[in-house]
């Protein structure tokens, strides 16, 4: 019998249980606290403004966001007493997070037999593919009618030998065409963007297709997580030893899914004798919210080059969702 392991349910409207984005009523290229602006909304409102020589970003639409799960473990966040136990491992699950409604069946059910009864479990350790296959598009926010898309130029996995040496794989501006990722300039510290071309471009890609690009999710850790000593084998956020991920062999990573950091219900839970299995459901917000101007999934980076707007790179953006851990029980009771 096949058991549904994960259900990707798309919500068409915002719910209170997760941090869905609020779209700015007056969309601009400048950051506004508490809301986000899509490129299409800026173009529609005629509110585009970006000074010559400056960078700006706005939201485009993700059309593909492929994630693969290899293993799921229950565990504890307590360092030295993690009590990790595998509850699912088998037919690698691959699904699209870009907004299509999907139900995924696993021929291997969740099995709680290796977990110690009476222990309070408060975190899920999920082994994932480090690389998402990601595709996206955005209209030029200057209302020119042109389209930017993910492209093939830097679509492959990059060959950086030591990802912990950020300068070996992330360009500052467009100095080194051998590097697949970049940040705009030395003064901007957030994240990293996958390059879309070897140089800033204003080519209209309206007649092209959105190319799936490999995005290395673990690179975010080297950029944003600086604590490598508190939790053995993991990189953690500075000042938070419960917000951690680990890099393991074969281009895989382990993500700590902590309910205090990630919208989740069902944890903590304490297993009792007779608990054999449970269901896990992931509910994700829809990538399209309202018409052509409200969508999520991708930040596109732009540059004003002497009055000509050019696209630079793309970055994934999480549209929000919730992981729901079902009540444990016997195999017949679920």
XYZ file of C-alpha atoms in Angstrom:
334
model
C 0.000 0.000 0.000
C 1.283 3.455 -0.850
C 1.075 6.070 1.873
C 0.993 9.758 1.059
C 4.158 11.097 2.610
C 3.997 14.713 1.587
C 1.121 16.723 0.193
C 1.980 19.988 -1.471
C -1.257 21.924 -1.122
C -1.450 25.357 -2.697
C -3.242 28.102 -0.787
C -4.754 30.784 -2.957
C -5.074 33.319 -0.150
C -2.972 34.236 2.853
C -3.535 32.367 6.103
C -2.431 33.374 9.590
C -0.184 30.389 10.300
C 2.743 31.411 8.060
C 4.512 34.536 6.968
C 3.039 35.217 3.561
C 4.300 38.388 1.888
C 2.359 41.615 1.920
C 2.485 43.430 -1.415
C 3.291 47.132 -1.276
C 0.372 49.418 -2.109
C 2.867 51.892 -3.593
C 5.447 49.597 -5.226
C 8.973 50.951 -5.685
C 12.480 49.654 -6.354
C 13.528 50.931 -2.919
C 13.101 48.629 0.075
C 9.930 49.207 2.069
C 9.652 47.656 5.510
C 6.843 45.132 5.871
C 5.974 44.706 2.199
C 7.423 43.573 -1.130
C 7.179 44.970 -4.649
C 6.936 42.875 -7.788
C 8.626 44.069 -10.954
C 5.284 43.901 -12.745
C 3.540 46.016 -10.094
C 6.232 48.711 -10.355
C 5.857 48.724 -14.143
C 2.059 48.809 -13.949
C 2.075 51.678 -11.460
C 4.640 53.641 -13.481
C 6.635 54.061 -10.288
C 10.046 52.842 -11.508
C 12.927 54.922 -10.207
C 16.574 53.811 -10.100
C 19.457 56.270 -10.310
C 22.258 55.848 -12.836
C 24.950 53.486 -11.546
C 22.721 51.974 -8.871
C 21.314 48.479 -8.301
C 17.792 47.497 -7.330
C 15.745 44.349 -6.994
C 12.084 43.379 -7.302
C 10.060 40.183 -7.287
C 9.582 38.065 -10.368
C 7.667 34.817 -10.754
C 9.166 31.364 -10.155
C 7.952 28.903 -12.787
C 9.985 25.929 -11.550
C 11.544 25.178 -8.167
C 12.491 21.496 -7.965
C 13.482 20.082 -4.587
C 14.579 16.504 -3.789
C 14.273 14.910 -0.335
C 16.399 11.849 0.530
C 15.763 11.263 4.225
C 13.651 12.537 7.138
C 14.671 12.188 10.787
C 13.043 13.085 14.072
C 15.392 14.554 16.642
C 16.083 17.045 19.380
C 17.771 20.426 19.177
C 19.657 19.837 22.448
C 23.373 19.659 21.614
C 24.816 16.318 22.702
C 21.358 14.775 23.066
C 19.997 15.013 19.527
C 18.471 11.491 19.590
C 18.153 11.517 15.791
C 16.198 8.618 14.327
C 15.330 7.966 10.687
C 11.579 7.899 10.037
C 11.695 7.859 6.228
C 14.318 6.972 3.614
C 13.761 5.368 0.275
C 12.485 6.462 -3.103
C 13.935 9.957 -3.424
C 11.051 12.432 -3.525
C 11.263 15.204 -6.084
C 8.616 17.880 -6.289
C 8.007 21.378 -7.615
C 7.651 24.177 -5.052
C 6.802 26.852 -7.610
C 3.078 26.688 -6.958
C 1.524 23.766 -8.833
C -0.790 21.696 -6.633
C 0.761 18.271 -6.176
C 0.269 15.107 -4.140
C 3.295 12.863 -3.829
C 3.115 9.192 -2.951
C 5.983 7.246 -1.448
C 6.134 3.467 -1.657
C 7.979 3.585 1.675
C 5.792 4.693 4.612
C 7.050 6.714 7.538
C 8.385 4.239 10.117
C 8.824 5.241 13.774
C 10.341 1.934 14.914
C 13.897 3.288 15.272
C 12.816 6.187 17.528
C 13.011 5.871 21.310
C 9.635 5.913 22.997
C 9.129 8.479 25.760
C 11.568 10.987 24.226
C 10.254 14.450 23.387
C 11.241 15.207 19.789
C 11.258 18.894 18.861
C 12.931 19.155 15.452
C 13.014 17.454 12.060
C 16.328 16.849 10.325
C 15.696 16.700 6.582
C 18.334 15.507 4.109
C 17.938 17.384 0.826
C 19.683 17.820 -2.472
C 21.826 20.947 -2.157
C 20.803 21.998 -5.651
C 17.355 23.210 -6.605
C 16.428 23.326 -10.272
C 15.030 26.791 -10.545
C 13.410 28.825 -13.341
C 11.802 32.257 -13.231
C 10.756 35.326 -15.200
C 10.100 39.021 -14.632
C 8.926 41.998 -16.624
C 11.281 44.966 -16.800
C 10.065 47.285 -14.015
C 10.636 50.347 -16.234
C 7.444 49.556 -18.193
C 9.406 48.966 -21.404
C 7.443 45.753 -21.952
C 10.600 43.637 -22.102
C 10.990 40.313 -20.274
C 13.918 38.902 -18.271
C 14.226 35.158 -17.690
C 16.540 32.575 -16.198
C 19.086 31.635 -18.865
C 21.544 28.897 -19.794
C 24.778 30.922 -19.430
C 25.335 30.084 -15.766
C 22.667 27.408 -15.381
C 25.037 24.555 -14.486
C 26.374 23.660 -11.055
C 29.463 25.739 -10.413
C 32.800 24.047 -9.880
C 33.991 25.854 -6.765
C 36.333 23.507 -4.892
C 35.992 25.179 -1.498
C 32.602 26.790 -0.980
C 33.656 28.111 2.434
C 36.003 30.485 0.565
C 33.231 32.801 -0.580
C 35.496 34.856 -2.838
C 36.303 31.708 -4.833
C 32.742 31.393 -6.144
C 31.040 34.775 -5.634
C 31.930 37.711 -7.833
C 31.635 41.323 -6.707
C 29.987 43.000 -9.662
C 30.993 41.506 -13.008
C 34.752 41.128 -12.664
C 35.308 37.387 -13.128
C 33.166 35.607 -15.738
C 34.250 32.195 -14.374
C 32.170 32.753 -11.224
C 28.498 31.787 -11.360
C 27.299 33.870 -8.408
C 27.665 37.543 -7.602
C 26.740 40.343 -5.265
C 26.247 43.826 -6.708
C 29.115 45.679 -5.020
C 31.172 45.765 -1.845
C 28.611 47.925 -0.067
C 25.759 45.420 -0.459
C 26.154 42.424 1.831
C 22.911 40.462 1.465
C 22.926 37.041 -0.160
C 24.159 36.131 -3.591
C 22.581 36.093 -7.030
C 23.023 33.550 -9.813
C 24.278 35.451 -12.866
C 21.994 35.619 -15.889
C 24.629 36.637 -18.443
C 28.359 37.353 -18.693
C 27.642 41.081 -18.454
C 24.597 43.174 -17.513
C 22.088 42.868 -20.369
C 18.945 44.607 -21.612
C 18.166 41.939 -24.221
C 14.431 41.285 -24.428
C 13.874 37.555 -23.759
C 10.171 37.661 -24.587
C 10.579 34.964 -27.248
C 12.807 32.732 -25.094
C 11.932 30.099 -22.493
C 12.685 30.085 -18.779
C 15.773 27.892 -18.433
C 16.126 25.735 -15.319
C 19.228 26.813 -13.419
C 20.916 24.892 -10.596
C 20.845 26.970 -7.399
C 23.155 25.800 -4.596
C 21.081 26.291 -1.438
C 23.993 25.567 0.886
C 25.923 28.592 -0.327
C 23.501 30.665 1.731
C 25.071 29.108 4.815
C 28.575 30.246 3.931
C 27.264 33.761 3.346
C 24.900 34.088 6.305
C 25.865 31.433 8.899
C 29.146 32.020 10.704
C 29.087 29.664 13.706
C 30.954 26.469 12.787
C 31.921 25.377 16.313
C 28.775 25.164 18.459
C 27.158 22.174 16.727
C 29.623 19.616 15.351
C 29.390 19.201 11.582
C 26.861 22.036 11.183
C 27.005 25.695 10.254
C 24.710 27.771 12.466
C 23.412 31.306 12.465
C 25.422 33.622 14.682
C 23.820 33.604 18.107
C 21.354 30.792 17.350
C 22.650 27.219 17.641
C 19.215 25.856 16.674
C 19.249 27.445 13.208
C 21.744 25.195 11.465
C 22.421 23.199 8.298
C 25.087 20.645 7.441
C 26.878 19.826 4.209
C 27.300 16.096 3.571
C 28.565 13.910 0.743
C 27.122 13.605 -2.767
C 25.866 17.197 -2.988
C 23.439 16.718 -0.115
C 22.671 18.855 2.920
C 20.852 18.402 6.226
C 18.417 21.145 7.214
C 17.201 21.511 10.790
C 13.459 22.189 10.553
C 12.892 23.888 13.902
C 9.270 24.870 14.654
C 10.529 28.008 16.413
C 12.067 29.145 13.122
C 9.961 27.472 10.445
C 6.129 27.494 10.426
C 5.204 24.044 11.704
C 2.583 22.260 13.791
C 2.781 18.888 15.513
C 6.091 19.385 17.334
C 7.172 18.754 19.965
C 5.820 15.215 20.188
C 6.532 12.301 22.489
C 6.155 8.810 21.053
C 4.453 6.078 23.044
C 4.398 2.310 22.689
C 2.297 1.315 19.706
C 3.142 4.431 17.658
C 4.202 3.045 14.290
C 3.839 5.857 11.763
C 2.512 9.350 11.074
C 1.748 11.611 8.120
C 3.616 14.763 7.104
C 2.002 17.501 5.062
C 3.598 20.617 3.589
C 1.167 23.391 2.676
C 2.605 26.094 0.439
C 1.265 29.428 -0.656
C 0.441 29.851 -4.321
C 3.090 31.624 -6.397
C 0.370 33.630 -8.173
C -1.836 35.693 -5.871
C -3.751 38.278 -7.852
C -3.639 38.874 -11.603
C -0.314 39.849 -13.156
C 1.122 42.006 -10.385
C 1.176 39.786 -7.282
C 3.434 36.741 -7.345
C 6.414 35.347 -5.483
C 9.386 33.069 -5.930
C 12.296 35.046 -7.408
C 14.177 38.274 -6.820
C 15.606 39.776 -9.996
C 18.536 42.180 -9.659
C 18.753 45.208 -11.969
C 21.353 47.869 -12.822
C 20.896 51.333 -14.309
C 23.693 51.629 -16.848
C 23.712 55.213 -18.084
C 19.937 55.321 -18.273
C 19.535 51.803 -19.683
C 18.006 49.252 -17.320
C 19.803 45.900 -17.414
C 19.217 42.592 -15.616
C 22.027 41.153 -13.535
C 21.028 38.021 -11.652
C 18.311 36.069 -9.889
C 17.798 34.784 -6.344
C 15.187 32.415 -4.919
C 12.540 33.891 -2.637
C 10.429 31.837 -0.244
C 6.721 32.485 -0.653
C 5.735 30.951 2.692
C 4.157 27.719 3.858
C 3.720 25.363 6.794
C 4.878 21.860 7.677
C 2.184 19.830 9.453
C 3.233 16.802 11.514
C 0.356 14.381 12.016
C -0.498 12.582 15.242
C 1.471 9.324 15.612
C -0.492 6.087 15.671
C -0.659 2.510 14.447
C -0.304 1.839 10.748
C -3.966 0.824 10.554
C -5.118 3.979 12.323
C -3.738 6.483 9.805
